XYZ file of C-alpha atoms in Angstrom:
579
model
C 19.441 10.066 1.895
C 17.846 13.379 2.770
C 17.334 16.684 1.018
C 20.485 18.867 0.828
C 18.607 21.456 2.896
C 16.674 19.050 5.108
C 16.874 21.238 8.212
C 15.295 24.164 6.388
C 12.479 21.975 5.065
C 11.894 20.603 8.574
C 11.556 24.161 9.855
C 9.031 24.913 7.106
C 7.027 21.785 7.980
C 7.015 22.678 11.663
C 5.870 26.209 10.864
C 2.974 24.908 8.758
C 1.913 22.378 11.403
C 2.037 25.008 14.148
C -0.077 27.482 12.197
C -2.679 24.853 11.287
C -2.900 23.567 14.854
C -3.263 27.169 15.995
C -6.412 27.321 13.866
C -7.749 24.085 15.451
C -7.207 22.158 12.219
C -6.354 18.477 12.485
C -3.136 17.800 10.605
C -0.930 14.803 9.842
C 2.779 15.648 10.141
C 3.770 12.927 7.664
C 1.366 14.334 5.093
C 2.785 17.833 5.569
C 6.307 16.464 5.055
C 5.094 14.845 1.840
C 3.503 18.111 0.683
C 6.544 20.279 1.420
C 9.115 17.938 -0.145
C 7.076 17.689 -3.341
C 5.896 21.290 -3.710
C 9.356 22.714 -3.116
C 10.221 21.325 -6.578
C 7.219 22.892 -8.302
C 8.127 25.643 -10.770
C 4.982 27.659 -9.974
C 4.454 27.147 -6.248
C 7.880 25.951 -5.164
C 11.299 27.358 -4.370
C 13.232 26.380 -7.493
C 14.540 29.931 -7.898
C 15.397 30.313 -4.202
C 18.758 29.378 -2.731
C 17.747 27.371 0.346
C 21.204 27.780 1.848
C 20.463 31.525 2.078
C 16.679 31.676 1.612
C 14.670 34.834 1.333
C 12.232 35.164 4.219
C 9.698 36.652 1.814
C 9.863 33.632 -0.483
C 9.606 31.221 2.448
C 6.596 33.060 3.854
C 4.855 33.025 0.463
C 5.542 29.302 0.104
C 4.162 28.548 3.581
C 1.097 30.753 3.070
C 0.287 29.053 -0.240
C 0.354 25.629 1.415
C -1.793 26.742 4.356
C -4.342 28.468 2.121
C -4.490 25.429 -0.145
C -4.919 23.114 2.848
C -7.908 25.120 4.050
C -9.445 25.575 0.573
C -11.462 22.539 -0.528
C -11.425 23.774 -4.143
C -7.618 23.888 -4.388
C -6.668 21.416 -7.120
C -3.036 20.929 -6.081
C -3.967 20.022 -2.512
C -6.711 17.741 -3.839
C -4.127 15.903 -5.954
C -1.825 15.576 -2.943
C -4.643 14.186 -0.810
C -5.708 11.742 -3.520
C -2.161 10.433 -3.792
C -1.804 10.212 -0.008
C -5.063 8.284 0.364
C -3.913 5.755 -2.226
C -0.549 5.397 -0.480
C -1.986 4.923 3.004
C -5.319 3.287 2.113
C -4.423 -0.362 2.615
C -8.072 -1.361 2.260
C -7.472 -1.835 -1.453
C -5.613 -5.071 -0.611
C -7.770 -8.107 0.130
C -5.105 -9.703 2.331
C -4.903 -6.591 4.516
C -8.689 -6.431 4.940
C -8.850 -10.127 5.792
C -6.149 -9.799 8.454
C -7.591 -6.578 9.874
C -11.125 -7.915 10.312
C -9.884 -11.233 11.665
C -7.796 -9.490 14.328
C -10.705 -7.231 15.259
C -13.085 -10.173 15.670
C -10.540 -12.127 17.708
C -10.045 -9.184 20.051
C -13.798 -8.771 20.467
C -14.360 -12.502 21.112
C -11.358 -12.995 23.394
C -13.345 -12.307 26.562
C -16.127 -14.690 25.496
C -13.656 -17.454 24.578
C -11.825 -17.118 27.903
C -15.183 -17.252 29.680
C -16.096 -20.499 27.898
C -12.737 -22.096 28.653
C -12.719 -21.202 32.352
C -15.463 -23.633 33.445
C -14.119 -26.260 35.900
C -14.215 -30.004 35.366
C -16.827 -30.398 38.102
C -19.578 -28.297 36.531
C -23.069 -28.210 37.965
C -26.192 -28.378 35.803
C -26.609 -24.602 36.006
C -23.025 -24.040 34.886
C -23.466 -26.436 31.953
C -26.580 -24.516 30.892
C -24.590 -21.282 31.024
C -21.813 -22.888 28.987
C -24.356 -24.085 26.417
C -25.797 -20.552 26.082
C -22.373 -18.952 25.694
C -21.489 -21.478 23.007
C -24.539 -20.349 21.043
C -23.399 -16.727 21.183
C -19.876 -17.709 20.166
C -21.121 -19.708 17.168
C -23.315 -16.857 15.925
C -20.634 -14.204 16.443
C -17.585 -16.020 15.100
C -19.322 -17.093 11.878
C -21.175 -13.793 11.294
C -24.593 -15.444 11.097
C -26.358 -12.335 12.319
C -26.827 -10.307 15.475
C -25.826 -12.295 18.605
C -28.618 -10.510 20.525
C -31.325 -11.939 18.230
C -33.158 -14.512 20.365
C -34.647 -16.253 17.310
C -31.201 -16.741 15.790
C -29.859 -17.989 19.128
C -32.719 -20.489 19.277
C -31.835 -21.777 15.797
C -28.201 -22.079 16.873
C -29.276 -23.947 20.026
C -31.255 -26.467 17.962
C -28.289 -27.081 15.670
C -25.881 -27.275 18.617
C -28.124 -29.739 20.434
C -28.093 -31.996 17.359
C -24.298 -32.144 17.438
C -23.400 -32.222 21.143
C -25.629 -33.576 23.920
C -25.576 -33.072 27.677
C -23.195 -35.978 28.267
C -20.895 -34.734 25.512
C -20.914 -31.302 27.116
C -19.825 -32.867 30.390
C -17.004 -34.618 28.563
C -16.033 -31.314 26.951
C -15.176 -29.675 30.266
C -12.963 -32.649 31.124
C -10.652 -31.827 28.210
C -7.461 -29.849 28.578
C -7.877 -26.136 27.941
C -5.977 -26.130 24.622
C -7.998 -29.153 23.494
C -11.178 -27.347 24.489
C -10.370 -24.339 22.305
C -9.584 -26.488 19.276
C -12.749 -28.538 19.753
C -14.793 -25.363 20.274
C -13.678 -24.003 16.886
C -14.516 -27.270 15.083
C -17.854 -27.406 16.861
C -18.634 -23.805 15.877
C -17.839 -24.526 12.211
C -20.057 -27.612 12.195
C -23.018 -25.973 13.928
C -22.726 -22.835 11.778
C -22.770 -25.004 8.660
C -25.987 -26.645 9.861
C -27.644 -23.267 10.532
C -26.523 -21.966 7.130
C -27.806 -25.078 5.358
C -31.165 -25.097 7.167
C -31.816 -21.481 6.174
C -30.619 -21.765 2.573
C -33.174 -21.458 -0.177
C -36.540 -19.701 -0.352
C -37.812 -21.241 2.904
C -34.973 -19.858 5.013
C -35.438 -17.373 7.834
C -34.117 -14.249 6.088
C -35.299 -11.900 8.816
C -33.087 -13.402 11.506
C -30.314 -15.304 9.706
C -27.977 -13.284 7.529
C -28.161 -13.919 3.781
C -24.568 -13.332 2.658
C -25.353 -14.290 -0.947
C -28.072 -11.655 -1.201
C -25.886 -9.069 0.533
C -23.086 -9.711 -1.947
C -25.389 -9.408 -4.958
C -26.692 -6.062 -3.709
C -23.199 -4.799 -2.823
C -21.821 -5.792 -6.225
C -24.678 -4.142 -8.071
C -24.347 -0.874 -6.140
C -20.545 -0.817 -6.336
C -20.421 -1.453 -10.069
C -22.998 1.264 -10.710
C -21.116 3.729 -8.478
C -17.813 3.167 -10.272
C -19.352 3.416 -13.740
C -21.288 6.586 -12.904
C -18.297 8.327 -11.316
C -15.884 7.423 -14.119
C -18.319 8.488 -16.823
C -18.928 11.833 -15.095
C -15.201 12.503 -14.620
C -14.499 11.564 -18.231
C -17.066 14.101 -19.374
C -15.558 16.855 -17.198
C -12.022 16.069 -18.373
C -13.107 16.149 -22.008
C -14.679 19.597 -21.546
C -11.473 20.960 -20.028
C -9.262 19.492 -22.754
C -11.573 20.754 -25.492
C -11.429 24.270 -24.033
C -7.625 24.226 -24.105
C -7.483 22.684 -27.569
C -9.726 25.432 -28.982
C -7.220 28.066 -27.882
C -4.185 26.347 -29.460
C -3.062 25.630 -32.999
C 0.096 23.608 -33.706
C 1.851 24.247 -37.029
C 4.191 21.255 -37.147
C 5.363 22.117 -40.664
C 6.818 25.480 -39.606
C 7.366 24.438 -35.954
C 5.208 27.273 -34.636
C 2.557 27.328 -31.905
C -0.358 29.772 -32.274
C -2.463 30.587 -29.205
C -5.172 33.081 -28.285
C -4.998 33.021 -24.497
C -1.707 32.965 -22.639
C -0.411 29.607 -21.457
C -0.726 30.797 -17.852
C -4.458 31.412 -18.360
C -4.953 27.988 -19.917
C -3.067 26.429 -17.000
C -6.029 27.419 -14.815
C -8.203 24.999 -16.776
C -5.424 22.441 -17.039
C -5.275 22.117 -13.248
C -8.843 20.805 -13.239
C -7.988 18.425 -16.079
C -5.181 16.954 -13.981
C -7.382 16.613 -10.888
C -10.229 14.928 -12.769
C -7.821 12.498 -14.425
C -6.068 11.915 -11.109
C -9.348 10.922 -9.486
C -10.201 8.765 -12.501
C -6.951 6.828 -12.210
C -7.472 6.312 -8.490
C -10.994 5.017 -9.086
C -9.770 2.741 -11.872
C -7.254 1.222 -9.439
C -10.062 0.580 -6.946
C -12.287 -0.786 -9.691
C -9.567 -3.227 -10.766
C -9.267 -4.492 -7.199
C -13.048 -4.748 -6.958
C -13.309 -6.740 -10.188
C -10.731 -9.204 -8.856
C -12.775 -9.630 -5.683
C -15.974 -9.972 -7.729
C -14.356 -12.839 -9.633
C -13.437 -14.535 -6.348
C -17.031 -14.067 -5.190
C -18.328 -15.843 -8.295
C -15.917 -18.738 -7.707
C -16.823 -19.021 -4.029
C -20.535 -18.794 -4.803
C -20.123 -21.770 -7.119
C -18.458 -23.702 -4.293
C -21.305 -22.740 -1.975
C -23.916 -24.084 -4.370
C -21.847 -27.216 -4.956
C -21.501 -28.121 -1.270
C -25.206 -27.442 -0.639
C -26.066 -29.778 -3.514
C -23.677 -32.385 -2.079
C -25.361 -32.209 1.332
C -28.791 -32.517 -0.307
C -27.658 -35.584 -2.227
C -26.186 -37.156 0.916
C -29.298 -36.580 3.007
C -31.652 -37.851 0.303
C -29.916 -41.212 -0.046
C -30.507 -42.581 3.434
C -32.646 -41.941 6.482
C -29.880 -42.527 9.020
C -26.655 -40.649 8.364
C -23.376 -41.135 10.188
C -21.988 -37.888 11.574
C -18.569 -38.597 10.036
C -20.209 -38.680 6.612
C -22.063 -35.359 6.619
C -20.381 -33.176 9.259
C -17.275 -32.438 7.097
C -19.617 -30.951 4.481
C -21.093 -28.596 7.088
C -17.594 -27.547 8.153
C -16.652 -26.839 4.535
C -19.894 -24.882 4.074
C -19.021 -22.651 7.030
C -15.517 -22.077 5.574
C -17.040 -21.002 2.253
C -19.408 -18.733 4.176
C -16.425 -17.158 5.967
C -14.665 -16.510 2.633
C -17.772 -14.860 1.218
C -17.987 -12.684 4.305
C -14.343 -11.605 3.839
C -15.038 -10.666 0.221
C -18.039 -8.661 1.380
C -15.835 -6.818 3.895
C -13.348 -6.034 1.126
C -16.086 -4.553 -1.057
C -17.199 -2.437 1.911
C -13.637 -1.138 2.406
C -13.317 -0.355 -1.301
C -16.506 1.685 -1.150
C -15.181 3.582 1.869
C -12.013 4.401 -0.056
C -14.061 5.430 -3.091
C -16.123 7.814 -0.981
C -12.970 9.303 0.566
C -11.483 9.865 -2.877
C -14.636 11.399 -4.325
C -14.876 13.724 -1.310
C -11.606 15.362 -2.401
C -13.360 16.669 -5.540
C -16.490 18.340 -4.135
C -19.223 19.988 -6.151
C -17.708 23.416 -5.389
C -14.580 22.423 -7.308
C -16.640 21.185 -10.249
C -18.613 24.442 -10.288
C -15.383 26.416 -10.197
C -14.043 24.400 -13.122
C -17.151 25.133 -15.181
C -16.898 28.839 -14.352
C -13.239 28.908 -15.383
C -14.062 27.194 -18.678
C -16.743 29.779 -19.471
C -14.378 32.596 -18.522
C -11.601 31.327 -20.811
C -14.053 30.852 -23.673
C -15.382 34.400 -23.293
C -11.898 35.897 -23.098
C -10.890 33.923 -26.165
C -13.708 35.466 -28.183
C -12.247 38.915 -27.540
C -8.818 37.838 -28.811
C -9.298 37.453 -32.575
C -5.579 37.702 -33.367
C -3.532 34.691 -32.367
C -0.068 35.075 -30.911
C 2.758 32.808 -31.984
C 5.963 31.306 -30.639
C 8.332 28.819 -32.208
C 8.776 25.339 -30.807
C 12.425 26.095 -30.151
C 11.593 29.161 -28.047
C 9.061 27.234 -26.000
C 11.488 24.400 -25.256
C 14.359 26.759 -24.444
C 12.214 28.600 -21.891
C 12.092 25.473 -19.715
C 15.873 25.149 -19.413
C 16.011 27.766 -16.673
C 14.561 25.184 -14.272
C 16.664 22.301 -13.021
C 15.352 18.918 -11.903
C 16.811 15.788 -10.385
C 14.200 13.636 -12.113
C 15.631 10.956 -14.378
C 14.311 10.443 -17.907
C 14.471 6.657 -17.424
C 11.879 7.005 -14.659
C 9.275 7.826 -17.302
C 9.277 4.120 -18.180
C 7.350 3.546 -14.924
C 4.755 6.210 -15.748
C 1.648 5.893 -17.895
C 2.058 8.992 -20.070
C 0.804 7.587 -23.359
C -2.749 8.804 -22.728
C -1.729 12.428 -23.355
C 0.143 14.185 -26.153
C 3.802 14.334 -25.102
C 4.703 17.067 -27.600
C 1.940 19.325 -26.285
C 3.206 18.831 -22.720
C 6.784 19.643 -23.765
C 5.813 22.800 -25.671
C 3.157 24.212 -23.337
C 4.791 23.321 -20.026
C 2.366 20.571 -19.088
C -0.974 21.254 -20.800
C -2.826 17.949 -21.249
C -4.328 17.128 -24.638
C -5.608 13.688 -25.675
C -3.288 11.406 -27.650
C -4.385 9.304 -30.608
C -1.058 7.888 -31.860
C 1.549 5.900 -29.910
C 5.252 5.928 -30.743
C 8.288 4.288 -29.131
C 10.977 6.894 -29.815
C 13.757 5.397 -27.676
C 14.792 1.846 -28.514
C 16.786 1.426 -25.300
C 13.787 2.001 -23.035
C 10.265 0.636 -23.165
C 8.546 4.032 -23.184
C 5.580 4.695 -25.444
C 4.781 8.343 -26.078
C 1.366 9.585 -27.102
C 0.848 12.138 -29.880
C -2.178 13.772 -31.432
C -1.256 12.605 -34.939
C 1.658 11.426 -37.076
C 3.056 14.927 -37.655
C 3.411 15.465 -33.907
C 5.234 12.144 -33.617
C 7.556 13.156 -36.445
C 8.522 16.338 -34.596
C 9.288 14.237 -31.522
C 11.584 12.000 -33.569
C 13.437 14.828 -35.320
C 13.827 16.981 -32.204
C 14.314 14.028 -29.881
C 16.953 15.453 -27.515
C 15.303 18.853 -27.112
C 11.879 17.226 -26.905
C 12.937 14.805 -24.147
C 14.667 17.545 -22.147
C 11.607 19.798 -22.290
C 9.237 16.928 -21.475
C 11.326 15.912 -18.477
C 11.388 19.486 -17.180
C 7.645 19.975 -17.654
C 6.760 16.768 -15.770
C 9.255 16.643 -12.904
C 9.013 20.371 -12.151
C 5.221 20.196 -11.985
C 3.964 18.633 -8.752
C 0.518 17.976 -10.234
C 1.890 16.035 -13.209
C 4.315 14.118 -10.981
C 1.340 13.040 -8.867
C -0.788 12.183 -11.894
C 1.905 9.953 -13.401
C 2.885 8.478 -9.980
C 6.428 9.809 -10.189
C 6.352 11.593 -6.842
C 7.834 8.619 -4.984
C 10.807 8.627 -7.364
C 11.549 12.242 -6.502
C 11.124 12.185 -2.737
C 11.086 8.545 -1.588
C 14.663 8.646 -0.307
C 14.075 11.978 1.398
C 11.035 10.672 3.282
C 13.044 7.845 4.860
C 14.399 8.452 8.375
C 17.945 9.755 8.438
C 20.438 6.905 8.875
C 22.434 6.835 12.091
C 26.095 7.384 11.369
C 28.443 4.742 12.696
C 31.001 6.047 15.193
C 34.481 6.526 13.852
C 35.982 4.734 16.891
C 34.500 1.560 18.320
C 34.132 1.081 22.066
C 35.506 -2.465 22.082
C 35.660 -4.023 25.543
C 38.615 -6.272 24.804
C 42.345 -6.243 25.285
C 44.099 -4.345 22.555
C 47.686 -5.298 23.456
C 49.747 -7.233 20.940
C 49.631 -10.986 21.574
C 52.671 -13.151 20.738
C 51.369 -16.231 18.958
C 54.151 -18.692 19.792
C 54.838 -17.858 23.450
C 53.752 -20.387 26.112
C 55.023 -18.308 28.999
C 52.433 -17.157 31.551
C 50.751 -13.896 30.707
C 51.998 -10.724 32.295
C 49.438 -9.749 34.928
C 51.150 -6.548 35.933
C 49.181 -3.392 35.034
C 46.866 -5.339 32.733
C 43.101 -5.406 33.064
C 41.620 -8.704 31.879
C 38.058 -9.523 30.999
C 36.129 -12.463 29.568
C 37.355 -11.756 26.045
C 40.990 -12.009 27.169
C 40.419 -15.431 28.721
C 38.574 -16.557 25.640
C 41.370 -15.350 23.367
C 44.046 -16.968 25.569
C 42.237 -20.324 25.469
C 42.093 -20.254 21.682
C 45.757 -19.244 21.582
C 46.884 -22.205 23.720
C 44.723 -24.632 21.759
C 46.286 -23.400 18.528
C 49.813 -23.986 19.891
C 48.906 -27.492 21.062
C 47.464 -28.219 17.626
C 50.725 -27.179 15.971
C 52.762 -29.352 18.328
C 50.568 -32.365 17.577
C 50.970 -31.849 13.865
C 54.736 -31.553 14.317
C 54.888 -34.854 16.257
C 52.819 -36.671 13.649
C 55.095 -35.484 10.851
C 58.171 -36.771 12.714
C 56.550 -40.181 13.165
C 55.661 -40.254 9.475
C 59.230 -39.652 8.402
C 60.650 -42.201 10.874
C 62.288 -39.719 13.246
C 60.249 -41.004 16.231
C 59.054 -44.439 17.218
C 55.339 -44.775 16.748
C 55.000 -47.171 19.698
C 56.751 -45.296 22.492
C 57.222 -41.848 20.868
C 61.010 -41.985 21.439
C 63.466 -40.704 18.888
C 65.216 -43.223 16.683
C 68.874 -43.068 17.593
C 70.103 -43.057 14.034
C 67.967 -40.120 13.003
C 68.302 -38.348 16.314
C 72.058 -38.208 16.160
C 72.092 -36.632 12.752
């Protein structure tokens, strides 16, 4: 399903991309499509009042210029919201499974040349070739288990000592006699065992921390820094959002008894501050999503760290009991230790990817935008002081003013959005101004939607004026691109439009078969005159003849059953035949 005026929107997207590329600006066409399809529905920046079947060139030019200027302005809140949403949609690093697969594929591609080099040694290896093979195995063990830098000669020496304790010169000669696929499997098991030995030998306070990687210490440092970064950023954004909401709240006064709204500054002026409120809350929600993923990974780290300590204790207990240890008794513990080490390394990679995503998200709200928000707050406060008399409008007038805009957003979609954090009545009356909610109410029993209100009187208005309230709330959210992004409703509006256009099936099929009528009970030879036959005709004719033979067989069996034919010689009984 595409937009009713998809061709016009495609032309707009192409125009924007061309102008940005003309200014040597790197641009993603998919992102521009996302921006255009969403902003065209915005009541302030979009084309809701323009007939796209016969668009005004002036309106189209203004729309395109607004998008280009916003794209180039790093303090533009709407473009910041669009970028935040796009990063969360395309940033797969938030998923642990994706990070694990990505890093594993990268390491396999990097080690492919080394693995092929190890496997290519012939069965008749000289002493020099075996020494080369032994050295390459050391590099492979260090690299594949992320023990440190493969160029570190001290680490390679430690790996050589561990490798020499597992496989000797004669065993190495036997290794090259194996089939190639057996060699690769054995090489992986050998690497896990040797890596486990290196990890165990350097565990504890006496380990070589300068040359062998300490994944436990790296994880502790990464967790500490990541937790502090999330807490600091969220606390700072919460403070900024509170300042913006307080500024708006000071300019408004809701009289729920008389259903009247009093305000000093115009709603359009307060919308300037509200845009920053939306952006700060948008970034907060994105960071909370990353923090949730991080906390899940941190829990897995704690579990895996416990396994690490457990297997190290098990190896200590095994080695303390006897002076001579069978390899079959202790080597499986080293293999398991290397597997735990690999899991810890994957969790570390996930934390690194989460921090990269966090930095990308925070970069969308630079200090210039924060400074601009503070300046706007001071400006609104100063202008409010020079407006002692408050203007007023009834709730009914405010809700009726939104009916001039149409939207294809469905009210039921609000069940998927988290809107209970903000006062729903304030959004419906002020066309999207965000004020904090303190009371939750479920106004519609058919849907699991909880609305937030500032107090009980606000909730009562929502119950009494339910139909008008819901209509106004729906218009204020779905016709505001910033709110749609904040509540993650943008995909509901444009998901079907962003899909590739389906290919229409042809009305007539080009079927390479005979289309003549076939008589089902005719055993006469087919008419070959002026008829073109192909494989399908022969196939169909074979099935046709088999079907006729099947019917004849059934007919003969029925005659035998009823005594009309002799079952021994298949001849007709004279008595029945003469009837």
